[in-house]
Coordinates of C-alpha atoms in Angstrom, one line a residue:
X1 CA 9.6 11.8 1.1
X2 CA 10.7 9.6 -1.9
X3 CA 10.8 5.7 -2.1
X4 CA 12.1 4.0 -4.8
X5 CA 12.0 0.6 -5.0
X6 CA 13.2 -1.9 -7.7
X7 CA 11.2 -4.6 -8.1
X8 CA 7.4 -5.9 -8.1
X9 CA 8.5 -7.6 -4.9
X10 CA 10.3 -4.9 -3.1
X11 CA 6.9 -2.8 -4.0
X12 CA 4.7 -5.5 -2.7
X13 CA 7.0 -5.8 0.7
X14 CA 6.7 -2.1 0.9
X15 CA 3.0 -1.4 0.8
X16 CA 2.2 -4.8 3.3
X17 CA 4.6 -2.7 5.6
X18 CA 3.0 0.6 5.1
X19 CA 0.2 -0.7 5.3
X20 CA 0.7 -3.1 8.8
X21 CA 1.7 0.2 10.1
X22 CA -1.2 2.6 9.4
X23 CA -3.1 -0.4 11.5
X24 CA -1.5 1.0 14.7
X25 CA -1.3 4.6 14.1
X26 CA -3.2 6.4 16.4
X27 CA -5.4 8.9 14.6
X28 CA -7.1 11.3 16.7
X29 CA -10.3 11.5 17.2
X30 CA -12.6 9.4 14.5
X31 CA -10.5 10.6 11.6
X32 CA -10.4 8.2 8.4
X33 CA -7.1 8.0 6.1
X34 CA -6.9 8.2 2.8
X35 CA -4.4 6.6 0.7
X36 CA -4.7 7.9 -3.5
X37 CA -2.1 6.4 -5.6
X38 CA -1.6 8.5 -8.7
X39 CA 0.6 7.1 -11.6
X40 CA 1.4 6.6 -15.8
X41 CA 0.3 3.4 -16.8
X42 CA 2.8 -0.1 -15.7
X43 CA 4.0 2.7 -12.3
X44 CA 2.9 -0.2 -9.9
X45 CA -0.2 1.5 -8.7
X46 CA -1.6 -2.3 -8.4
X47 CA 1.4 -4.0 -7.6
X48 CA 1.5 -1.8 -4.3
X49 CA -2.6 -1.8 -4.1
X50 CA -1.3 -6.1 -4.1
X51 CA 1.2 -5.5 -1.0
X52 CA -1.1 -3.2 0.7
X53 CA -3.9 -5.3 0.7
X54 CA -2.5 -8.5 1.6
X55 CA -0.9 -5.7 5.1
X56 CA -4.4 -5.1 5.8
X57 CA -5.0 -8.8 5.7
X58 CA -7.0 -8.9 2.9
X59 CA -7.4 -12.3 1.1
X60 CA -9.1 -11.5 -2.3
X61 CA -6.9 -11.0 -5.6
X62 CA -6.3 -7.2 -5.9
X63 CA -6.7 -6.7 -9.9
X64 CA -5.9 -3.7 -11.7
X65 CA -9.6 -1.6 -12.6

């Protein structure tokens, strides 16, 4: 599946909704879910991470490494 967003705000909102869904997603047993981001410089990885962190309830500012 491919989802295309048209703005940073839209990307953050999508990531926030995904994080909230994953918090209630029933993982069988004691499994861990790993989400990886890959893309060129300026692709939106940090923007996505900021929205994802917000969806998880993280209050700290997310910066690009």
